[in-house]
Amino acid sequence: MIVLKTAEEIAKMRLLGQQLARILHTLKQQAKAGMTTARLDEIAASETELVGAKCASHGYRGFPGHCCISLNETVIHGIPSGRELEEGDLVSIDHVIERDGLFVDSTISFTIGLPSKAQTRIMEVCSRALAEGIAIARPGKTIGDIGNAVQSVVESSGCSVIREFVGHGIGRAMHEDPQIPNFGRSETGVMIVPGMTLAIEPMIAEGSHHVRIAKDGWTASMADGKLSCHMEHTVAVLENETVVLTKI
C-alpha cells in the first residue's frame, strides 16, 4: 500500500533529510586513505546521534553496520569492516536515518584521492541518471517513467543498470511501496501523485549488470569485477514541484 504523507510529515522529513546531507558531507570529508570503513561507520553513528536520530540500517534483518559502505566493484550493501581505504577507491555510502517515526535515505559516491577517467565517467553518468529520474518524478507521470529515464541515461552512456535492487517509497517505514526499478517502459506502473515520498537510487556498472552476493548475505558486487556506482536522494512529490529532501 502506498502511504501518502501530510505537509507536516514532509516538512519534518525535509529537516531530517538536510541533516542527513550534512552527515554524509562530514563522512566524505573525514574519509582518508588508511581509515577503516568500520571507523567511518562509527563516525556515521556518532553524527547521527548528535541530531537525535537513529541509524535505521543497524540491526535491520541482522545488518551489522550503521550504514552501508561499498567500494569499487561492490555496488550496494557493503558491510563496514577492518578494510582500510586506499588511494583510488570509489566509495559509496548509503545511510538511512529515522527520527519521530519518519525515515530518509541518501547515498553519495566519491573517490579517495583524484578519480580516474573511468571513475569520473561512471560517477557523472550515475549523477545524471539520478537527476533525470528526479526530474520526471512529478504528478501525472508513472513509476515506469522514472525507470525509463534512468535506464536511458545509463545505457546510452555504455553502462548497465542493476536489476536485482531497486528504489522504493519511504517515510513512515524505511521501505514502502512502490518499488522503483531503474529500468522500465514509459507510461507504465503506478501513477505518481502528490504526497508520495520516494527514494530514487540509480545503481549502475561499467560492465555487465549481473551481481553476486557474498557469503555474508549482504555484500552485492559485480560478477565481472568491474566498477560500479550508486547515488540516491529522497524526494517529496508536491502539487507543483518535486522537492529533494536530502540535500543542504
CSV table of C-alpha atoms in Angstrom, one decimal, residues 45 56 98 114 157 171 229:
chain,number,residue,atom,x,y,z
A,45,ALA,CA,26.7,6.6,14.1
A,56,ALA,CA,17.9,2.7,10.5
A,98,GLU,CA,15.0,7.8,11.4
A,114,LEU,CA,41.8,12.0,-7.5
A,157,SER,CA,26.4,6.1,-22.0
A,171,GLY,CA,8.6,7.8,5.0
A,229,CYS,CA,28.4,3.4,-8.7
